[in-house]
Amino acid sequence: MIAVALPNRLELVVIMFAAWRLGAAVTPVNPGLTDAEARHQIEDSGAKVVITDDRGMGTLDVAAFADTPADRSPDAVSPASDALALIIYTSGTTGRPKGVMLDHANIAAMCRMIVDGIGLDETDHSLLVLPLFHVNGIVVSVLSPLLAGGRATIAGRFRAPAFFASVEAAGPTYFSAVPAIYAMLVSLPDDVRPDTSSLRRAICGAAPMPAELIARFENRFGVPVVEGYGLSEGTCASTLNPPAGPRRPGTVGLPLPGQTVAVMDAEGHLLDAGSVGEVVVRGPNVMRGYLGLPDETARTVVDGWLHTGDVGRFDTDGHLVLVDRIKDMIIRGGENIYPKEIENVLHTHPAVLEAAVVGAPEPVLGEVPVAYVTLLPGAAATAEELVDHCRGSLARVKVPVSVVVTESLPKNPVGKIDKPRLRSFTVSS
């Protein structure tokens, strides 16, 4: 096992390929972790080698060995399909990060599904902006275009003001990003009018993207947004809005070829279209398991079905609509409230850029919804105005008891809104 703690750069990709050539597996480490956080991943994964730039530890300088005579290079290994390829650590929003074990069969199947689902070919060129310690960056932006005969450009750390300069310089046909990145791009000054003619599509995953944000991005920059859904335990993606259409904003699309995606009730029965339940996934992309956590694996993968922890339903045309995370549900006086429904209403307000709703403890009702929002540059809205906006579209029990207008929302390392941190803010206040 080789641990790689590097920012997005070519060497990280080369190291990954070299490790696989030698028959080793790789665990990419977020270079922004503290030493204590990185130590957990390195020790938990059983890494024998750690490759980094400079973390103040004892190192071997690779350059010092460049002229060392060697009889031959190590023989290349053709790893078995069930050989471990990657251990991707979850972002830890539900506790200490867990190591998701992905084998070469998982990776190969997922890349083929992405190539077929998006329709990638040798003319495609991805611009990598997501971190390479996350499976989306590895699979969607690097491995899949290369498998299709195309190419990838590594943009380095994402900075909204510099992003479109990279697009104009590299001429990519697509990029993959999270909703927070799209929110930052639509917030750029009005005089930013880039040449986006090379882009055939923009892909969004990791978290549901509000339909209003999709429309703002498409109308401003003229690039269609293709929203998908998946998780690390499923090697990245399970559904995708078809790039050729019809795309359904507000849904995360159709199951990718080679996977079965369904909705299941608490007793394990599959549900018909329109019924709400837990989203479950089955296919060759489902992880081998969590490293060293057999009980957690057994609870997550049951009879071949990967239980995602997400609540959803299928519409009559087979598009998946995400309702919320099971663990994010708020129970107010016995009534189940899904925060995403409230967030969707807040996003329809013309001043709102981002919205997140969490439950706050309440001595009589148990929990009540509290909303946090950021506003578009130059826009104005008061908390009272936003609460009134919710009253016009939501039942009384779902209306947030308060709205906090803030400059930014906390994000985890992958770019998702960090709801556990918001809950801690809510409890402490």
Coordinates of C-alpha atoms in Angstrom, one line a residue:
M1 CA 0.0 0.0 0.0
I2 CA 1.3 3.4 -1.0
A3 CA 0.0 6.6 0.5
V4 CA 0.2 9.7 -1.6
A5 CA -0.2 13.1 0.1
L6 CA 0.2 15.6 -2.8
P7 CA -1.9 18.4 -4.2
N8 CA -3.3 18.0 -7.7
R9 CA -0.3 17.6 -10.0
L10 CA 1.0 15.2 -12.7
E11 CA 3.2 13.3 -10.3
L12 CA 0.2 12.0 -8.3
V13 CA -1.3 10.4 -11.4
V14 CA 2.1 9.0 -12.5
I15 CA 2.6 7.5 -9.0
M16 CA -0.8 5.9 -9.1
F17 CA -0.1 4.3 -12.5
A18 CA 3.3 3.2 -11.4
A19 CA 2.0 1.6 -8.2
W20 CA -0.6 -0.4 -10.2
R21 CA 2.1 -1.4 -12.6
L22 CA 4.0 -2.9 -9.6
G23 CA 1.0 -4.6 -8.2
A24 CA 0.5 -2.1 -5.3
A25 CA -2.6 -0.3 -4.2
V26 CA -2.8 3.5 -3.5
T27 CA -4.5 5.6 -0.9
P28 CA -4.6 9.3 -1.8
V29 CA -4.3 11.5 1.2
N30 CA -5.7 15.1 1.4
P31 CA -2.6 17.2 1.7
G32 CA -4.6 19.7 3.7
L33 CA -5.0 17.3 6.6
T34 CA -3.2 17.9 9.9
D35 CA -0.5 15.4 10.8
A36 CA -2.8 13.7 13.2
E37 CA -5.5 13.3 10.6
A38 CA -3.1 12.1 8.0
R39 CA -1.6 9.6 10.5
H40 CA -5.0 8.0 11.0
Q41 CA -5.3 7.3 7.3
I42 CA -1.7 6.2 6.8
E43 CA -1.8 3.8 9.8
D44 CA -5.3 2.5 9.1
S45 CA -4.5 1.7 5.5
G46 CA -1.3 -0.1 6.4
A47 CA 0.7 2.0 4.0
K48 CA 4.4 1.0 3.7
V49 CA 5.4 4.1 1.7
V50 CA 4.3 7.7 2.0
I51 CA 5.0 10.0 -0.9
T52 CA 4.7 13.7 -0.1
D53 CA 6.4 17.0 -1.0
D54 CA 7.4 18.4 2.4
R55 CA 5.7 17.8 5.7
G56 CA 8.7 18.3 7.9
M57 CA 9.4 14.6 8.3
G58 CA 12.4 12.4 7.5
T59 CA 12.6 11.8 3.8
L60 CA 14.5 10.2 1.0
D61 CA 15.2 12.6 -1.9
V62 CA 14.2 10.8 -5.1
A63 CA 16.6 13.0 -7.1
A64 CA 19.5 11.6 -5.1
F65 CA 18.8 8.2 -6.6
A66 CA 18.4 9.3 -10.2
D67 CA 21.9 8.2 -11.3
T68 CA 22.0 5.0 -9.2
P69 CA 22.9 2.1 -11.5
A70 CA 20.2 -0.6 -11.7
D71 CA 20.3 -3.8 -13.7
R72 CA 16.7 -3.5 -14.7
S73 CA 13.3 -2.0 -13.8
P74 CA 10.9 -4.1 -11.7
D75 CA 8.8 -6.4 -13.8
A76 CA 5.3 -5.1 -14.6
V77 CA 2.4 -6.9 -12.9
S78 CA -1.0 -7.5 -14.4
P79 CA -3.1 -7.3 -11.3
A80 CA -6.0 -9.6 -10.9
S81 CA -9.4 -8.0 -11.3
D82 CA -10.1 -8.5 -7.6
A83 CA -6.8 -7.0 -6.5
L84 CA -7.1 -3.9 -4.4
A85 CA -6.5 -0.7 -6.4
L86 CA -7.6 2.2 -4.3
I87 CA -8.6 2.9 -0.7
I88 CA -10.6 6.2 -0.7
Y89 CA -11.3 7.6 2.7
T90 CA -14.8 9.1 3.3
S91 CA -15.0 12.7 4.3
G92 CA -15.9 11.8 7.8
T93 CA -19.2 13.7 8.1
T94 CA -20.7 10.8 10.0
G95 CA -17.7 10.0 12.2
R96 CA -14.1 9.1 11.7
P97 CA -13.2 8.6 8.0
K98 CA -13.6 5.0 6.8
G99 CA -11.5 3.4 4.1
V100 CA -13.5 2.4 1.0
M101 CA -11.8 -0.5 -0.7
L102 CA -12.1 -0.4 -4.5
D103 CA -10.5 -3.2 -6.6
H104 CA -9.5 -3.1 -10.2
A105 CA -12.8 -4.6 -11.3
N106 CA -14.6 -1.7 -9.6
I107 CA -12.4 0.9 -11.3
A108 CA -12.6 -0.7 -14.8
A109 CA -16.4 -1.1 -14.6
M110 CA -16.9 2.4 -13.4
C111 CA -14.7 4.0 -16.1
R112 CA -16.5 2.0 -18.8
M113 CA -19.9 3.2 -17.4
I114 CA -18.7 6.8 -17.4
V115 CA -17.4 6.6 -20.9
D116 CA -20.6 5.0 -22.2
G117 CA -22.9 7.2 -20.1
I118 CA -21.4 10.5 -21.1
G119 CA -20.4 9.4 -24.6
L120 CA -16.7 10.1 -24.3
D121 CA -14.4 9.5 -27.2
E122 CA -10.9 10.3 -28.4
T123 CA -11.8 14.0 -29.0
D124 CA -12.7 14.6 -25.3
H125 CA -10.5 16.6 -23.0
S126 CA -11.2 17.0 -19.3
L127 CA -10.1 19.8 -17.1
L128 CA -9.5 18.5 -13.6
V129 CA -10.6 20.8 -10.8
L130 CA -11.7 18.4 -8.1
P131 CA -9.2 17.0 -5.7
L132 CA -7.4 13.7 -6.6
F133 CA -7.9 12.4 -3.1
H134 CA -11.6 12.0 -4.1
V135 CA -12.8 9.2 -6.4
N136 CA -14.7 11.7 -8.7
G137 CA -11.5 13.5 -9.6
I138 CA -9.7 10.2 -10.3
V139 CA -12.4 8.4 -12.3
V140 CA -14.4 11.1 -14.1
S141 CA -11.6 13.6 -14.9
V142 CA -8.6 11.4 -15.4
L143 CA -9.1 7.7 -15.9
S144 CA -12.3 7.8 -18.0
P145 CA -11.1 10.3 -20.7
L146 CA -7.8 8.4 -21.0
L147 CA -9.7 5.1 -21.4
A148 CA -11.7 6.8 -24.2
G149 CA -8.5 7.8 -25.9
G150 CA -8.8 11.5 -24.9
R151 CA -6.7 13.5 -22.5
A152 CA -6.8 15.4 -19.2
T153 CA -5.4 18.7 -18.0
I154 CA -4.7 19.2 -14.3
A155 CA -5.7 22.7 -13.4
G156 CA -4.3 22.8 -9.8
R157 CA -6.2 24.2 -6.9
F158 CA -9.5 25.7 -7.9
R159 CA -9.8 29.5 -7.8
A160 CA -12.9 30.9 -9.2
P161 CA -11.3 34.1 -10.7
A162 CA -8.7 32.0 -12.5
F163 CA -10.9 29.2 -13.6
F164 CA -12.1 30.5 -17.0
A165 CA -8.5 31.5 -17.9
S166 CA -7.7 27.8 -17.6
V167 CA -10.6 26.9 -19.8
E168 CA -9.6 29.4 -22.5
A169 CA -6.0 28.2 -22.3
A170 CA -6.6 24.5 -22.3
G171 CA -9.7 24.2 -24.4
P172 CA -11.3 21.3 -22.5
T173 CA -14.5 19.7 -23.7
Y174 CA -15.8 19.2 -20.1
F175 CA -15.1 19.5 -16.4
S176 CA -16.6 17.9 -13.3
A177 CA -17.4 20.0 -10.2
V178 CA -19.5 20.2 -7.1
P179 CA -22.4 22.7 -6.6
A180 CA -20.2 25.0 -4.4
I181 CA -17.9 25.5 -7.4
Y182 CA -20.8 26.4 -9.7
A183 CA -22.1 28.8 -7.0
M184 CA -18.7 30.6 -6.9
L185 CA -18.6 30.8 -10.7
V186 CA -22.1 32.4 -11.1
S187 CA -21.0 34.9 -8.4
L188 CA -18.1 36.2 -10.5
P189 CA -18.5 39.9 -11.5
D190 CA -20.8 40.6 -14.4
D191 CA -17.9 41.7 -16.6
V192 CA -16.4 38.2 -16.6
R193 CA -17.5 36.9 -20.0
P194 CA -15.2 34.0 -20.9
D195 CA -15.0 32.0 -24.1
T196 CA -16.6 28.7 -23.2
S197 CA -17.0 27.5 -26.8
S198 CA -14.8 24.4 -26.3
L199 CA -17.0 23.1 -23.4
R200 CA -19.5 20.5 -24.6
R201 CA -20.8 19.9 -21.1
A202 CA -20.2 20.5 -17.4
I203 CA -20.8 17.7 -14.9
C204 CA -22.0 18.1 -11.4
G205 CA -22.0 15.5 -8.6
A206 CA -21.2 15.0 -4.9
A207 CA -24.3 16.8 -3.8
P208 CA -27.7 17.7 -5.4
M209 CA -27.5 21.0 -7.4
P210 CA -30.5 23.3 -7.2
A211 CA -32.4 23.7 -10.4
E212 CA -32.1 27.5 -10.0
L213 CA -28.3 27.3 -9.8
I214 CA -28.2 25.1 -12.9
A215 CA -30.3 27.6 -14.8
R216 CA -28.1 30.5 -13.6
F217 CA -24.9 28.8 -14.8
E218 CA -26.3 27.7 -18.1
N219 CA -27.9 31.0 -19.0
R220 CA -24.8 33.0 -18.1
F221 CA -22.1 30.8 -19.6
G222 CA -23.9 28.8 -22.3
V223 CA -22.7 25.4 -21.1
P224 CA -25.2 22.6 -20.4
V225 CA -24.9 21.1 -16.9
V226 CA -25.2 17.3 -16.6
E227 CA -26.1 16.3 -13.1
G228 CA -25.3 12.9 -11.7
Y229 CA -25.3 11.0 -8.4
G230 CA -23.1 8.6 -6.7
L231 CA -20.8 7.9 -3.7
S232 CA -17.4 6.6 -3.0
E233 CA -18.8 3.2 -2.0
G234 CA -20.2 2.9 -5.5
T235 CA -16.8 3.9 -7.1
C236 CA -18.2 7.3 -8.0
A237 CA -21.4 7.5 -10.0
S238 CA -24.7 5.6 -10.3
T239 CA -27.0 7.9 -12.2
L240 CA -26.6 10.6 -14.8
N241 CA -28.8 12.9 -16.7
P242 CA -28.2 11.9 -20.4
P243 CA -25.9 14.5 -22.0
A244 CA -27.9 14.2 -25.3
G245 CA -31.2 14.7 -23.3
P246 CA -33.7 14.9 -22.0
R247 CA -32.0 16.4 -19.0
R248 CA -34.3 16.9 -16.0
P249 CA -33.0 19.7 -13.6
G250 CA -34.1 18.8 -10.1
T251 CA -33.3 15.1 -10.8
V252 CA -30.0 13.2 -10.9
G253 CA -30.8 11.3 -14.0
L254 CA -31.1 7.7 -15.1
P255 CA -29.1 4.7 -13.8
L256 CA -25.8 4.3 -15.6
P257 CA -25.6 1.2 -17.9
G258 CA -24.5 -1.9 -16.0
Q259 CA -26.0 -0.8 -12.7
T260 CA -29.3 -1.4 -11.0
V261 CA -30.6 1.5 -8.9
A262 CA -33.7 1.1 -6.9
V263 CA -35.7 2.5 -4.0
M264 CA -36.3 0.2 -1.0
D265 CA -38.5 0.5 2.1
A266 CA -37.3 -0.3 5.7
E267 CA -38.3 -3.9 5.4
G268 CA -36.2 -4.5 2.3
H269 CA -39.0 -4.4 -0.3
L270 CA -38.3 -2.6 -3.6
L271 CA -40.8 0.2 -4.3
D272 CA -42.5 1.4 -7.4
A273 CA -42.0 4.8 -9.1
G274 CA -43.3 7.6 -7.0
S275 CA -42.8 5.9 -3.7
V276 CA -40.2 7.4 -1.3
G277 CA -37.5 5.1 0.3
E278 CA -33.8 4.5 0.6
V279 CA -31.8 4.6 -2.6
V280 CA -29.9 1.3 -3.1
V281 CA -27.4 0.3 -5.8
R282 CA -26.2 -3.0 -7.2
G283 CA -23.6 -3.7 -9.8
P284 CA -19.9 -4.4 -10.4
N285 CA -19.1 -0.9 -9.2
V286 CA -20.1 -1.6 -5.6
M287 CA -17.1 -1.5 -3.2
R288 CA -15.4 -4.5 -1.8
G289 CA -16.1 -3.1 1.7
Y290 CA -14.8 -0.8 4.4
L291 CA -11.2 -1.6 5.4
G292 CA -11.1 -3.4 8.7
L293 CA -14.8 -2.8 9.4
P294 CA -16.7 -6.1 8.6
D295 CA -19.8 -5.2 10.7
E296 CA -20.1 -1.8 9.1
T297 CA -19.7 -3.4 5.6
A298 CA -22.4 -5.9 6.4
R299 CA -24.8 -3.2 7.4
T300 CA -24.0 -1.2 4.3
V301 CA -24.0 -3.9 1.6
V302 CA -26.9 -6.3 2.1
D303 CA -27.6 -9.1 -0.4
G304 CA -25.5 -7.3 -3.0
W305 CA -27.4 -4.0 -2.5
L306 CA -25.4 -1.0 -1.5
H307 CA -27.5 1.0 1.0
T308 CA -26.7 4.7 0.3
G309 CA -28.3 6.4 3.2
D310 CA -30.1 8.7 0.8
V311 CA -33.8 9.0 0.5
G312 CA -35.3 9.3 -3.0
R313 CA -37.9 8.3 -5.5
F314 CA -38.1 7.6 -9.2
D315 CA -40.4 9.7 -11.5
T316 CA -42.6 8.0 -14.1
D317 CA -39.8 8.3 -16.7
G318 CA -37.2 6.6 -14.5
H319 CA -35.3 9.7 -13.4
L320 CA -34.1 9.6 -9.8
V321 CA -35.1 12.4 -7.5
L322 CA -33.2 12.8 -4.3
V323 CA -35.3 13.8 -1.3
D324 CA -32.6 14.0 1.4
R325 CA -30.1 12.1 3.5
I326 CA -31.8 9.8 6.1
K327 CA -29.5 11.1 8.8
D328 CA -30.4 14.7 7.9
M329 CA -34.2 14.2 8.5
I330 CA -35.7 16.5 11.1
I331 CA -38.4 15.1 13.4
R332 CA -40.6 18.0 14.7
G333 CA -43.2 17.0 17.1
G334 CA -43.5 13.6 15.4
E335 CA -43.6 15.0 11.8
N336 CA -40.8 14.0 9.5
I337 CA -39.2 17.0 7.7
Y338 CA -36.7 16.7 4.9
P339 CA -34.3 19.7 4.9
K340 CA -33.9 19.5 1.1
E341 CA -37.5 20.5 0.6
I342 CA -37.0 23.7 2.6
E343 CA -33.7 24.3 0.8
N344 CA -35.3 24.0 -2.6
V345 CA -37.9 26.7 -1.6
L346 CA -35.2 29.0 -0.4
H347 CA -33.3 28.6 -3.6
T348 CA -36.3 30.0 -5.5
H349 CA -35.8 33.3 -3.8
P350 CA -33.9 35.6 -6.3
A351 CA -31.4 36.7 -3.7
V352 CA -30.3 33.3 -2.4
L353 CA -27.1 31.6 -3.6
E354 CA -26.7 28.7 -1.2
A355 CA -29.0 27.3 1.5
A356 CA -28.7 24.6 4.1
V357 CA -31.2 23.5 6.7
V358 CA -30.4 21.6 9.9
G359 CA -32.4 20.5 13.0
A360 CA -32.0 22.5 16.2
P361 CA -32.9 20.9 19.5
E362 CA -36.2 22.1 21.0
P363 CA -37.4 20.9 24.5
V364 CA -41.1 20.4 23.5
L365 CA -41.0 19.4 19.8
G366 CA -37.7 17.6 19.9
E367 CA -36.3 19.4 16.8
V368 CA -37.1 22.5 14.7
P369 CA -35.6 23.5 11.3
V370 CA -33.1 26.3 11.2
A371 CA -31.8 27.6 7.8
Y372 CA -28.5 29.1 6.8
V373 CA -28.2 31.0 3.5
T374 CA -25.7 33.0 1.5
L375 CA -26.8 35.7 -0.9
L376 CA -25.8 36.5 -4.5
P377 CA -23.3 39.3 -4.8
G378 CA -25.1 42.6 -4.6
A379 CA -28.3 41.0 -3.5
A380 CA -30.2 41.8 -0.3
A381 CA -32.7 39.9 1.8
T382 CA -33.6 39.9 5.4
A383 CA -34.1 36.8 7.6
E384 CA -37.8 37.8 8.0
E385 CA -38.2 38.1 4.3
L386 CA -36.8 34.6 3.7
V387 CA -39.0 33.1 6.4
D388 CA -42.1 34.8 4.8
H389 CA -40.9 33.3 1.4
C390 CA -41.0 29.9 2.9
R391 CA -44.5 30.4 4.4
G392 CA -45.8 30.9 0.9
S393 CA -44.7 27.4 -0.2
L394 CA -44.4 25.2 2.8
A395 CA -46.7 23.8 5.5
R396 CA -46.4 25.5 8.8
V397 CA -44.5 22.6 10.4
K398 CA -41.8 22.9 7.7
V399 CA -41.2 26.6 7.9
P400 CA -37.8 27.3 9.5
V401 CA -38.0 28.9 12.9
S402 CA -35.1 31.2 11.9
V403 CA -32.9 32.0 9.0
V404 CA -29.3 33.0 9.4
V405 CA -27.9 35.1 6.6
T406 CA -24.1 34.5 6.5
E407 CA -21.2 35.3 4.2
S408 CA -20.2 31.6 3.7
L409 CA -21.3 28.1 4.6
P410 CA -18.8 25.6 5.9
K411 CA -17.6 23.0 3.4
N412 CA -15.9 19.6 3.9
P413 CA -12.7 18.7 1.9
V414 CA -14.8 17.5 -1.1
G415 CA -16.8 20.8 -1.3
K416 CA -20.1 19.6 0.2
I417 CA -21.8 21.8 2.7
D418 CA -20.7 20.5 6.1
K419 CA -24.0 20.0 8.0
P420 CA -22.4 18.4 11.1
R421 CA -20.5 21.7 11.6
L422 CA -23.7 23.7 11.1
R423 CA -25.5 21.5 13.6
S424 CA -22.7 22.2 16.1
F425 CA -23.1 25.9 15.5
T426 CA -26.8 25.7 16.0
V427 CA -26.5 23.7 19.3
S428 CA -23.9 26.1 20.7
S429 CA -25.9 29.2 19.8

